[in-house]
Amino acid sequence: MRETVISRTSKGDVEIIIDKGIDTGAEILKKHKPCHVLIVSDDSVYALYGDKTKTSLEAAGFMVDTFVFPHGEESKNIDTLNSILEYAASKEMSRTDLFVALGGGVVGDITGFASAVFLRGVDYVQVPTTVLAAVDSSVGGKTAVDLNAGKNLIGAFHQPLEVLLDVDVFDTLPDEIFTEGLAEAIKYGMIKDKKLYDLFKDNDIDSLDMIPVCKRCIEIKADVVEKDEFDNGERRLLNFGHTPGHAVEILSKFGISHGHAVAIGMVIMTRLSERTGEIPQGSTDEFIEVLKKYNLPTECGYNNKELTAHSKVDKKRKGSKIGLVMLHSIGKAYVKETNVDDIERLYAIGLNM
Ligand code: GLY
């Protein structure tokens, strides 16, 4: 069943359409007159959905060019960004033209940033093809590329014209890519919605109905973005599990994917919340069982010293305080401002030691 969520932003309302079998060209034509479109994608996604998307856009009257780069986080850099921009310029695209981000988080982030800076800003449409992009990165207008010094260090807030989520694409996702997105989806239950958490608890990977799940996650994200689009307060709650998670990602040299690292990070923060008396005893064990149902990892081999070293590097540029997201209860989170020097002690409490 087709669902629409509205994300209210400083640039106006952004529609997020969730359905099966979306005709991308016909859908975009409802929002944008025929123009020159640049589809930006990675080689894995383009091989599956590139031709279909291009044909659909051409059938709707758009003139289409494509820019495809190698998949993976390593491509999310200034060189790829530069190549996209040079390519768009070489095709004489104008400010009334449109970029389409066809892919997961890397494609969405880099295409969004390219469209934020090309000719000082052109429209773009997000067409997420992973669960992670669907429930998180395609919504809310954060765009970025990585620097050698760290992830997402340059970027812009630039809202998409719309988001077109065709859940049929999930059928072709490798298990690991599918489940890493589920970690971010379960996160919304943990921080904002006990009913959503219970839905994950009462189902398993085979029985989950992705349209209502994505709809609820996107509603929560849109609500958070409406209250704090520029990430000064409430939006920080979306980082539940991410501070230790980023450390896990880096320590594993990205061998543990973002979503899987976040699952491990969420367990650490849930256990910390339990052991400091905020949530009932047994909550962490229950949460671990939920994550296991979705084939998600729940622990890592790293100790608190290793995790702390990386979290400190990650946070150095942000000052002496780290905002750790803690739980008041399952479904209710808050940011605890912590001195960086205290983080090792807190991780030790959160780890299963
Ligand atoms: N992915 C976190 C955020 O959009 O703020």
mmCIF file of C-alpha atoms and ligand atoms in Angstrom:
data_model
loop_
_atom_site.group_PDB
_atom_site.id
_atom_site.type_symbol
_atom_site.label_atom_id
_atom_site.label_comp_id
_atom_site.label_asym_id
_atom_site.label_seq_id
_atom_site.Cartn_x
_atom_site.Cartn_y
_atom_site.Cartn_z
ATOM 1 C CA MET A 1 0.000 0.000 0.000
ATOM 2 C CA ARG A 2 1.335 3.408 -0.990
ATOM 3 C CA GLU A 3 2.266 5.636 1.949
ATOM 4 C CA THR A 4 3.416 9.245 2.027
ATOM 5 C CA VAL A 5 5.275 10.963 4.856
ATOM 6 C CA ILE A 6 5.841 14.721 4.842
ATOM 7 C CA SER A 7 9.106 16.090 6.196
ATOM 8 C CA ARG A 8 8.596 19.760 7.114
ATOM 9 C CA THR A 9 11.828 21.663 6.531
ATOM 10 C CA SER A 10 13.073 25.237 6.275
ATOM 11 C CA LYS A 11 12.986 24.806 2.486
ATOM 12 C CA GLY A 12 9.361 23.607 2.464
ATOM 13 C CA ASP A 13 7.650 20.245 2.683
ATOM 14 C CA VAL A 14 9.510 17.224 1.336
ATOM 15 C CA GLU A 15 7.358 14.237 0.346
ATOM 16 C CA ILE A 16 8.684 10.768 1.058
ATOM 17 C CA ILE A 17 6.751 8.253 -1.014
ATOM 18 C CA ILE A 18 6.883 4.596 0.056
ATOM 19 C CA ASP A 19 5.496 2.015 -2.314
ATOM 20 C CA LYS A 20 6.201 -1.023 -4.463
ATOM 21 C CA GLY A 21 6.948 -0.666 -8.184
ATOM 22 C CA ILE A 22 7.371 3.125 -8.272
ATOM 23 C CA ASP A 23 7.634 4.642 -11.777
ATOM 24 C CA THR A 24 10.464 7.099 -11.028
ATOM 25 C CA GLY A 25 10.032 9.272 -14.135
ATOM 26 C CA ALA A 26 6.259 9.629 -13.798
ATOM 27 C CA GLU A 27 6.633 10.394 -10.089
ATOM 28 C CA ILE A 28 9.298 13.083 -10.573
ATOM 29 C CA LEU A 29 7.258 14.662 -13.366
ATOM 30 C CA LYS A 30 4.572 15.495 -10.793
ATOM 31 C CA LYS A 31 7.095 17.728 -8.995
ATOM 32 C CA HIS A 32 9.485 18.933 -11.705
ATOM 33 C CA LYS A 33 8.982 19.930 -15.310
ATOM 34 C CA PRO A 34 10.958 18.024 -17.979
ATOM 35 C CA CYS A 35 14.641 18.926 -17.812
ATOM 36 C CA HIS A 36 18.121 17.482 -18.055
ATOM 37 C CA VAL A 37 18.611 14.831 -15.330
ATOM 38 C CA LEU A 38 21.892 13.449 -14.033
ATOM 39 C CA ILE A 39 21.463 10.025 -12.438
ATOM 40 C CA VAL A 40 24.307 9.455 -9.975
ATOM 41 C CA SER A 41 24.777 5.864 -8.830
ATOM 42 C CA ASP A 42 27.360 3.241 -7.953
ATOM 43 C CA ASP A 43 28.308 0.293 -10.142
ATOM 44 C CA SER A 44 26.446 -2.319 -8.023
ATOM 45 C CA VAL A 45 23.172 -0.416 -7.900
ATOM 46 C CA TYR A 46 23.359 0.832 -11.465
ATOM 47 C CA ALA A 47 23.764 -2.730 -12.756
ATOM 48 C CA LEU A 48 20.455 -3.629 -11.084
ATOM 49 C CA TYR A 49 18.336 -0.493 -11.456
ATOM 50 C CA GLY A 50 20.152 1.922 -13.762
ATOM 51 C CA ASP A 51 18.517 1.018 -17.062
ATOM 52 C CA LYS A 52 15.050 0.804 -15.527
ATOM 53 C CA THR A 53 15.403 4.238 -13.912
ATOM 54 C CA LYS A 54 16.857 5.836 -17.048
ATOM 55 C CA THR A 55 14.115 4.369 -19.255
ATOM 56 C CA SER A 56 11.425 5.536 -16.846
ATOM 57 C CA LEU A 57 12.828 9.093 -16.772
ATOM 58 C CA GLU A 58 13.165 9.230 -20.576
ATOM 59 C CA ALA A 59 9.620 7.930 -21.019
ATOM 60 C CA ALA A 60 8.440 10.820 -18.838
ATOM 61 C CA GLY A 61 10.234 13.329 -21.110
ATOM 62 C CA PHE A 62 13.490 13.936 -19.206
ATOM 63 C CA MET A 63 16.834 14.051 -21.001
ATOM 64 C CA VAL A 64 19.129 11.746 -19.015
ATOM 65 C CA ASP A 65 22.855 11.475 -18.395
ATOM 66 C CA THR A 66 24.435 9.095 -15.895
ATOM 67 C CA PHE A 67 27.468 9.182 -13.651
ATOM 68 C CA VAL A 68 28.448 5.850 -12.088
ATOM 69 C CA PHE A 69 31.301 5.389 -9.601
ATOM 70 C CA PRO A 70 32.718 2.325 -7.786
ATOM 71 C CA HIS A 71 30.590 1.269 -4.805
ATOM 72 C CA GLY A 72 31.802 1.648 -1.239
ATOM 73 C CA GLU A 73 32.685 4.266 1.360
ATOM 74 C CA GLU A 74 36.140 4.748 -0.247
ATOM 75 C CA SER A 75 34.373 6.547 -3.119
ATOM 76 C CA LYS A 76 32.794 9.120 -0.816
ATOM 77 C CA ASN A 77 35.561 11.650 -1.277
ATOM 78 C CA ILE A 78 36.411 14.956 -2.915
ATOM 79 C CA ASP A 79 37.784 13.267 -6.045
ATOM 80 C CA THR A 80 34.466 11.566 -6.791
ATOM 81 C CA LEU A 81 32.608 14.759 -5.913
ATOM 82 C CA ASN A 82 34.842 16.715 -8.283
ATOM 83 C CA SER A 83 34.285 14.175 -11.071
ATOM 84 C CA ILE A 84 30.502 14.432 -10.676
ATOM 85 C CA LEU A 85 30.659 18.235 -10.799
ATOM 86 C CA GLU A 86 33.002 18.299 -13.813
ATOM 87 C CA TYR A 87 30.766 15.798 -15.577
ATOM 88 C CA ALA A 88 27.627 17.870 -14.917
ATOM 89 C CA ALA A 89 29.432 20.983 -16.154
ATOM 90 C CA SER A 90 30.694 19.194 -19.280
ATOM 91 C CA LYS A 91 27.086 18.251 -20.052
ATOM 92 C CA GLU A 92 26.135 21.944 -19.696
ATOM 93 C CA MET A 93 23.581 21.269 -16.992
ATOM 94 C CA SER A 94 21.846 24.386 -15.706
ATOM 95 C CA ARG A 95 20.413 25.507 -12.381
ATOM 96 C CA THR A 96 16.917 24.336 -13.361
ATOM 97 C CA ASP A 97 18.154 20.800 -14.024
ATOM 98 C CA LEU A 98 18.021 17.914 -11.587
ATOM 99 C CA PHE A 99 20.269 15.305 -9.978
ATOM 100 C CA VAL A 100 18.866 11.899 -9.016
ATOM 101 C CA ALA A 101 20.680 9.909 -6.300
ATOM 102 C CA LEU A 102 20.067 6.240 -7.088
ATOM 103 C CA GLY A 103 21.656 4.139 -4.352
ATOM 104 C CA GLY A 104 22.479 3.759 -0.689
ATOM 105 C CA GLY A 105 23.929 6.170 1.841
ATOM 106 C CA VAL A 106 27.179 6.905 -0.001
ATOM 107 C CA VAL A 107 25.382 7.742 -3.246
ATOM 108 C CA GLY A 108 22.770 9.839 -1.445
ATOM 109 C CA ASP A 109 25.309 11.795 0.598
ATOM 110 C CA ILE A 110 27.654 12.597 -2.288
ATOM 111 C CA THR A 111 24.894 13.370 -4.799
ATOM 112 C CA GLY A 112 23.158 15.585 -2.275
ATOM 113 C CA PHE A 113 26.380 17.484 -1.663
ATOM 114 C CA ALA A 114 27.132 17.769 -5.391
ATOM 115 C CA SER A 115 23.660 19.209 -5.953
ATOM 116 C CA ALA A 116 24.109 21.597 -3.007
ATOM 117 C CA VAL A 117 27.197 23.176 -4.574
ATOM 118 C CA PHE A 118 26.711 22.778 -8.350
ATOM 119 C CA LEU A 119 25.838 26.251 -9.653
ATOM 120 C CA ARG A 120 25.242 27.155 -5.977
ATOM 121 C CA GLY A 121 22.449 24.626 -5.698
ATOM 122 C CA VAL A 122 20.247 22.502 -7.945
ATOM 123 C CA ASP A 123 17.354 20.231 -7.001
ATOM 124 C CA TYR A 124 17.889 16.542 -6.374
ATOM 125 C CA VAL A 125 15.705 13.534 -5.724
ATOM 126 C CA GLN A 126 16.686 10.720 -3.399
ATOM 127 C CA VAL A 127 15.937 7.200 -4.647
ATOM 128 C CA PRO A 128 17.260 5.067 -1.765
ATOM 129 C CA THR A 129 18.075 1.434 -2.531
ATOM 130 C CA THR A 130 19.138 0.213 0.926
ATOM 131 C CA VAL A 131 17.192 0.039 4.179
ATOM 132 C CA LEU A 132 19.771 2.292 5.827
ATOM 133 C CA ALA A 133 19.338 5.003 3.195
ATOM 134 C CA ALA A 134 15.562 4.548 3.260
ATOM 135 C CA VAL A 135 15.049 5.002 6.988
ATOM 136 C CA ASP A 136 17.895 7.372 7.713
ATOM 137 C CA SER A 137 20.286 9.036 5.289
ATOM 138 C CA SER A 138 17.871 9.908 2.457
ATOM 139 C CA VAL A 139 15.650 11.877 4.854
ATOM 140 C CA GLY A 140 16.607 15.132 6.538
ATOM 141 C CA GLY A 141 18.916 16.848 4.066
ATOM 142 C CA LYS A 142 22.323 15.996 5.505
ATOM 143 C CA THR A 143 24.850 15.678 2.661
ATOM 144 C CA ALA A 144 28.601 15.129 2.871
ATOM 145 C CA VAL A 145 31.817 13.535 1.698
ATOM 146 C CA ASP A 146 34.690 12.222 3.801
ATOM 147 C CA LEU A 147 38.133 13.745 4.229
ATOM 148 C CA ASN A 148 41.288 11.766 5.042
ATOM 149 C CA ALA A 149 40.894 13.208 8.548
ATOM 150 C CA GLY A 150 37.454 11.652 9.091
ATOM 151 C CA LYS A 151 33.959 10.824 7.899
ATOM 152 C CA ASN A 152 31.493 13.480 6.711
ATOM 153 C CA LEU A 153 33.851 16.361 7.448
ATOM 154 C CA ILE A 154 32.573 18.522 4.621
ATOM 155 C CA GLY A 155 28.983 18.785 3.568
ATOM 156 C CA ALA A 156 25.853 20.879 3.569
ATOM 157 C CA PHE A 157 22.276 20.794 4.709
ATOM 158 C CA HIS A 158 20.401 20.535 1.409
ATOM 159 C CA GLN A 159 16.891 19.114 1.343
ATOM 160 C CA PRO A 160 15.877 16.856 -1.544
ATOM 161 C CA LEU A 161 12.932 17.743 -3.762
ATOM 162 C CA GLU A 162 11.415 14.403 -2.759
ATOM 163 C CA VAL A 163 12.334 10.874 -1.700
ATOM 164 C CA LEU A 164 11.075 7.884 -3.701
ATOM 165 C CA LEU A 165 11.348 4.666 -1.733
ATOM 166 C CA ASP A 166 10.448 1.551 -3.697
ATOM 167 C CA VAL A 167 10.624 -1.272 -1.144
ATOM 168 C CA ASP A 168 10.896 -3.867 -3.959
ATOM 169 C CA VAL A 169 14.611 -2.987 -4.091
ATOM 170 C CA PHE A 170 15.108 -4.617 -0.692
ATOM 171 C CA ASP A 171 14.529 -8.029 -2.341
ATOM 172 C CA THR A 172 17.909 -7.814 -4.081
ATOM 173 C CA LEU A 173 19.940 -6.700 -1.058
ATOM 174 C CA PRO A 174 22.641 -8.997 0.314
ATOM 175 C CA ASP A 175 21.737 -10.109 3.854
ATOM 176 C CA GLU A 176 24.403 -7.973 5.513
ATOM 177 C CA ILE A 177 23.301 -4.776 3.747
ATOM 178 C CA PHE A 178 19.657 -5.504 4.566
ATOM 179 C CA THR A 179 20.313 -6.154 8.240
ATOM 180 C CA GLU A 180 22.610 -3.175 8.782
ATOM 181 C CA GLY A 181 19.688 -0.942 7.808
ATOM 182 C CA LEU A 182 17.451 -2.795 10.243
ATOM 183 C CA ALA A 183 19.838 -1.765 13.033
ATOM 184 C CA GLU A 184 19.069 1.892 12.264
ATOM 185 C CA ALA A 185 15.354 1.048 12.083
ATOM 186 C CA ILE A 186 15.435 -0.691 15.483
ATOM 187 C CA LYS A 187 17.264 2.389 16.793
ATOM 188 C CA TYR A 188 14.135 4.509 16.241
ATOM 189 C CA GLY A 189 12.195 2.117 18.464
ATOM 190 C CA MET A 190 14.837 2.350 21.182
ATOM 191 C CA ILE A 191 15.004 6.158 21.212
ATOM 192 C CA LYS A 192 11.456 7.199 20.378
ATOM 193 C CA ASP A 193 8.819 4.514 20.086
ATOM 194 C CA LYS A 194 8.343 1.503 22.355
ATOM 195 C CA LYS A 195 5.571 0.220 20.041
ATOM 196 C CA LEU A 196 8.044 0.108 17.145
ATOM 197 C CA TYR A 197 10.554 -1.692 19.383
ATOM 198 C CA ASP A 198 7.822 -4.202 20.313
ATOM 199 C CA LEU A 199 7.051 -4.732 16.639
ATOM 200 C CA PHE A 200 10.661 -5.806 16.127
ATOM 201 C CA LYS A 201 10.474 -7.907 19.283
ATOM 202 C CA ASP A 202 7.303 -9.677 18.161
ATOM 203 C CA ASN A 203 8.478 -10.343 14.584
ATOM 204 C CA ASP A 204 11.580 -11.735 12.940
ATOM 205 C CA ILE A 205 13.509 -11.129 9.751
ATOM 206 C CA ASP A 206 11.045 -13.161 7.663
ATOM 207 C CA SER A 207 7.795 -11.765 9.034
ATOM 208 C CA LEU A 208 8.667 -8.065 8.999
ATOM 209 C CA ASP A 209 6.444 -5.951 6.704
ATOM 210 C CA MET A 210 8.810 -3.278 5.407
ATOM 211 C CA ILE A 211 6.276 -0.651 4.247
ATOM 212 C CA PRO A 212 4.826 0.084 7.719
ATOM 213 C CA VAL A 213 8.261 -0.314 9.327
ATOM 214 C CA CYS A 214 9.856 2.210 6.943
ATOM 215 C CA LYS A 215 6.870 4.528 7.278
ATOM 216 C CA ARG A 216 7.118 4.636 11.077
ATOM 217 C CA CYS A 217 10.913 5.131 11.030
ATOM 218 C CA ILE A 218 10.632 7.932 8.476
ATOM 219 C CA GLU A 219 7.821 9.597 10.464
ATOM 220 C CA ILE A 220 10.062 9.616 13.527
ATOM 221 C CA LYS A 221 13.024 10.953 11.563
ATOM 222 C CA ALA A 222 10.862 13.650 9.910
ATOM 223 C CA ASP A 223 9.540 14.693 13.305
ATOM 224 C CA VAL A 224 13.060 14.993 14.741
ATOM 225 C CA VAL A 225 14.258 16.936 11.672
ATOM 226 C CA GLU A 226 11.291 19.311 11.921
ATOM 227 C CA LYS A 227 12.271 20.159 15.505
ATOM 228 C CA ASP A 228 16.025 20.378 14.903
ATOM 229 C CA GLU A 229 16.904 20.451 11.210
ATOM 230 C CA PHE A 230 20.411 21.820 11.772
ATOM 231 C CA ASP A 231 21.463 19.306 14.408
ATOM 232 C CA ASN A 232 21.844 21.427 17.503
ATOM 233 C CA GLY A 233 19.677 19.451 19.914
ATOM 234 C CA GLU A 234 17.055 16.746 19.439
ATOM 235 C CA ARG A 235 18.598 15.428 16.207
ATOM 236 C CA ARG A 236 21.565 14.260 18.269
ATOM 237 C CA LEU A 237 19.301 11.498 19.647
ATOM 238 C CA LEU A 238 19.637 9.812 16.243
ATOM 239 C CA ASN A 239 23.232 9.111 17.242
ATOM 240 C CA PHE A 240 22.162 6.469 19.785
ATOM 241 C CA GLY A 241 24.921 3.847 19.747
ATOM 242 C CA HIS A 242 26.911 5.812 17.182
ATOM 243 C CA THR A 243 29.762 7.103 19.383
ATOM 244 C CA PRO A 244 30.987 3.625 20.384
ATOM 245 C CA GLY A 245 29.736 2.354 17.013
ATOM 246 C CA HIS A 246 32.042 4.698 15.072
ATOM 247 C CA ALA A 247 34.941 3.495 17.197
ATOM 248 C CA VAL A 248 34.061 -0.131 16.353
ATOM 249 C CA GLU A 249 33.832 0.748 12.651
ATOM 250 C CA ILE A 250 37.269 2.400 12.700
ATOM 251 C CA LEU A 251 38.937 -0.288 14.826
ATOM 252 C CA SER A 252 37.667 -2.938 12.395
ATOM 253 C CA LYS A 253 39.018 -0.841 9.496
ATOM 254 C CA PHE A 254 35.433 -0.750 8.218
ATOM 255 C CA GLY A 255 35.313 -4.576 8.137
ATOM 256 C CA ILE A 256 32.297 -4.175 10.449
ATOM 257 C CA SER A 257 29.707 -2.152 8.538
ATOM 258 C CA HIS A 258 28.172 1.041 9.909
ATOM 259 C CA GLY A 259 24.831 -0.535 10.832
ATOM 260 C CA HIS A 260 26.419 -3.545 12.454
ATOM 261 C CA ALA A 261 28.774 -1.313 14.435
ATOM 262 C CA VAL A 262 25.787 0.777 15.526
ATOM 263 C CA ALA A 263 24.033 -2.399 16.741
ATOM 264 C CA ILE A 264 27.078 -3.169 18.913
ATOM 265 C CA GLY A 265 27.205 0.462 20.068
ATOM 266 C CA MET A 266 23.505 0.390 20.988
ATOM 267 C CA VAL A 267 24.076 -2.687 23.159
ATOM 268 C CA ILE A 268 26.885 -0.843 24.985
ATOM 269 C CA MET A 269 24.679 2.199 25.583
ATOM 270 C CA THR A 270 21.680 0.076 26.627
ATOM 271 C CA ARG A 271 23.797 -1.855 29.119
ATOM 272 C CA LEU A 272 25.238 1.414 30.430
ATOM 273 C CA SER A 273 21.698 2.752 30.878
ATOM 274 C CA GLU A 274 20.701 -0.467 32.660
ATOM 275 C CA ARG A 275 23.737 -0.598 34.933
ATOM 276 C CA THR A 276 23.293 3.046 35.925
ATOM 277 C CA GLY A 277 19.746 2.227 36.976
ATOM 278 C CA GLU A 278 17.843 4.105 34.277
ATOM 279 C CA ILE A 279 16.129 1.146 32.640
ATOM 280 C CA PRO A 280 14.943 -2.097 34.252
ATOM 281 C CA GLN A 281 17.282 -5.023 34.775
ATOM 282 C CA GLY A 282 17.065 -7.500 31.922
ATOM 283 C CA SER A 283 16.434 -4.824 29.274
ATOM 284 C CA THR A 284 19.827 -5.394 27.659
ATOM 285 C CA ASP A 285 19.399 -9.173 27.484
ATOM 286 C CA GLU A 286 16.016 -8.680 25.873
ATOM 287 C CA PHE A 287 17.438 -6.129 23.414
ATOM 288 C CA ILE A 288 20.240 -8.535 22.476
ATOM 289 C CA GLU A 289 17.652 -11.217 21.675
ATOM 290 C CA VAL A 290 15.812 -8.744 19.434
ATOM 291 C CA LEU A 291 19.007 -7.862 17.537
ATOM 292 C CA LYS A 292 19.851 -11.550 17.113
ATOM 293 C CA LYS A 293 16.493 -12.165 15.424
ATOM 294 C CA TYR A 294 17.659 -9.788 12.693
ATOM 295 C CA ASN A 295 21.116 -11.387 12.373
ATOM 296 C CA LEU A 296 22.778 -8.372 13.978
ATOM 297 C CA PRO A 297 25.988 -8.537 16.017
ATOM 298 C CA THR A 298 25.733 -7.652 19.694
ATOM 299 C CA GLU A 299 29.343 -7.551 20.851
ATOM 300 C CA CYS A 300 32.832 -6.845 19.610
ATOM 301 C CA GLY A 301 36.278 -7.952 20.679
ATOM 302 C CA TYR A 302 37.438 -4.441 21.552
ATOM 303 C CA ASN A 303 37.965 -3.266 25.112
ATOM 304 C CA ASN A 304 37.078 0.053 26.673
ATOM 305 C CA LYS A 305 40.595 1.473 26.218
ATOM 306 C CA GLU A 306 40.555 0.785 22.470
ATOM 307 C CA LEU A 307 37.050 2.163 22.045
ATOM 308 C CA THR A 308 37.885 5.226 24.107
ATOM 309 C CA ALA A 309 40.995 6.102 22.090
ATOM 310 C CA HIS A 310 38.961 6.210 18.902
ATOM 311 C CA SER A 311 36.023 8.040 20.426
ATOM 312 C CA LYS A 312 38.410 10.704 21.718
ATOM 313 C CA VAL A 313 39.916 11.224 18.261
ATOM 314 C CA ASP A 314 36.428 11.376 16.791
ATOM 315 C CA LYS A 315 35.348 14.004 19.289
ATOM 316 C CA LYS A 316 38.528 16.089 19.593
ATOM 317 C CA ARG A 317 37.377 18.672 17.119
ATOM 318 C CA LYS A 318 34.043 18.989 18.912
ATOM 319 C CA GLY A 319 35.476 20.105 22.239
ATOM 320 C CA SER A 320 35.982 18.486 25.614
ATOM 321 C CA LYS A 321 32.406 17.207 25.985
ATOM 322 C CA ILE A 322 30.891 14.152 24.356
ATOM 323 C CA GLY A 323 27.125 13.930 24.027
ATOM 324 C CA LEU A 324 26.366 10.273 24.756
ATOM 325 C CA VAL A 325 22.830 9.180 23.975
ATOM 326 C CA MET A 326 21.371 7.307 26.959
ATOM 327 C CA LEU A 327 17.970 5.732 27.625
ATOM 328 C CA HIS A 328 15.414 6.920 30.187
ATOM 329 C CA SER A 329 13.346 3.904 29.148
ATOM 330 C CA ILE A 330 12.947 1.784 26.030
ATOM 331 C CA GLY A 331 11.477 4.324 23.604
ATOM 332 C CA LYS A 332 12.805 7.419 25.374
ATOM 333 C CA ALA A 333 16.357 8.727 25.010
ATOM 334 C CA TYR A 334 18.314 11.779 26.109
ATOM 335 C CA VAL A 335 21.762 13.234 25.539
ATOM 336 C CA LYS A 336 24.122 13.034 28.501
ATOM 337 C CA GLU A 337 26.944 15.539 28.194
ATOM 338 C CA THR A 338 30.057 13.706 29.337
ATOM 339 C CA ASN A 339 33.589 14.831 29.804
ATOM 340 C CA VAL A 340 35.832 13.020 27.283
ATOM 341 C CA ASP A 341 38.025 11.921 30.169
ATOM 342 C CA ASP A 342 35.124 9.965 31.670
ATOM 343 C CA ILE A 343 34.343 7.972 28.570
ATOM 344 C CA GLU A 344 36.658 5.037 29.306
ATOM 345 C CA ARG A 345 34.921 4.436 32.647
ATOM 346 C CA LEU A 346 31.476 4.603 30.983
ATOM 347 C CA TYR A 347 32.404 2.213 28.177
ATOM 348 C CA ALA A 348 33.754 -0.197 30.795
ATOM 349 C CA ILE A 349 30.315 -0.187 32.427
ATOM 350 C CA GLY A 350 28.578 -0.635 29.064
ATOM 351 C CA LEU A 351 30.772 -3.484 27.875
ATOM 352 C CA ASN A 352 29.995 -7.031 28.935
ATOM 353 C CA MET A 353 33.030 -7.348 31.210
HETATM 354 N N1 GLY B 1 21.848 10.249 10.343
HETATM 355 C C1 GLY B 1 21.665 11.135 11.401
HETATM 356 C C2 GLY B 1 20.978 12.392 11.023
HETATM 357 O O1 GLY B 1 20.426 12.500 9.956
HETATM 358 O O2 GLY B 1 20.999 13.335 11.779
#
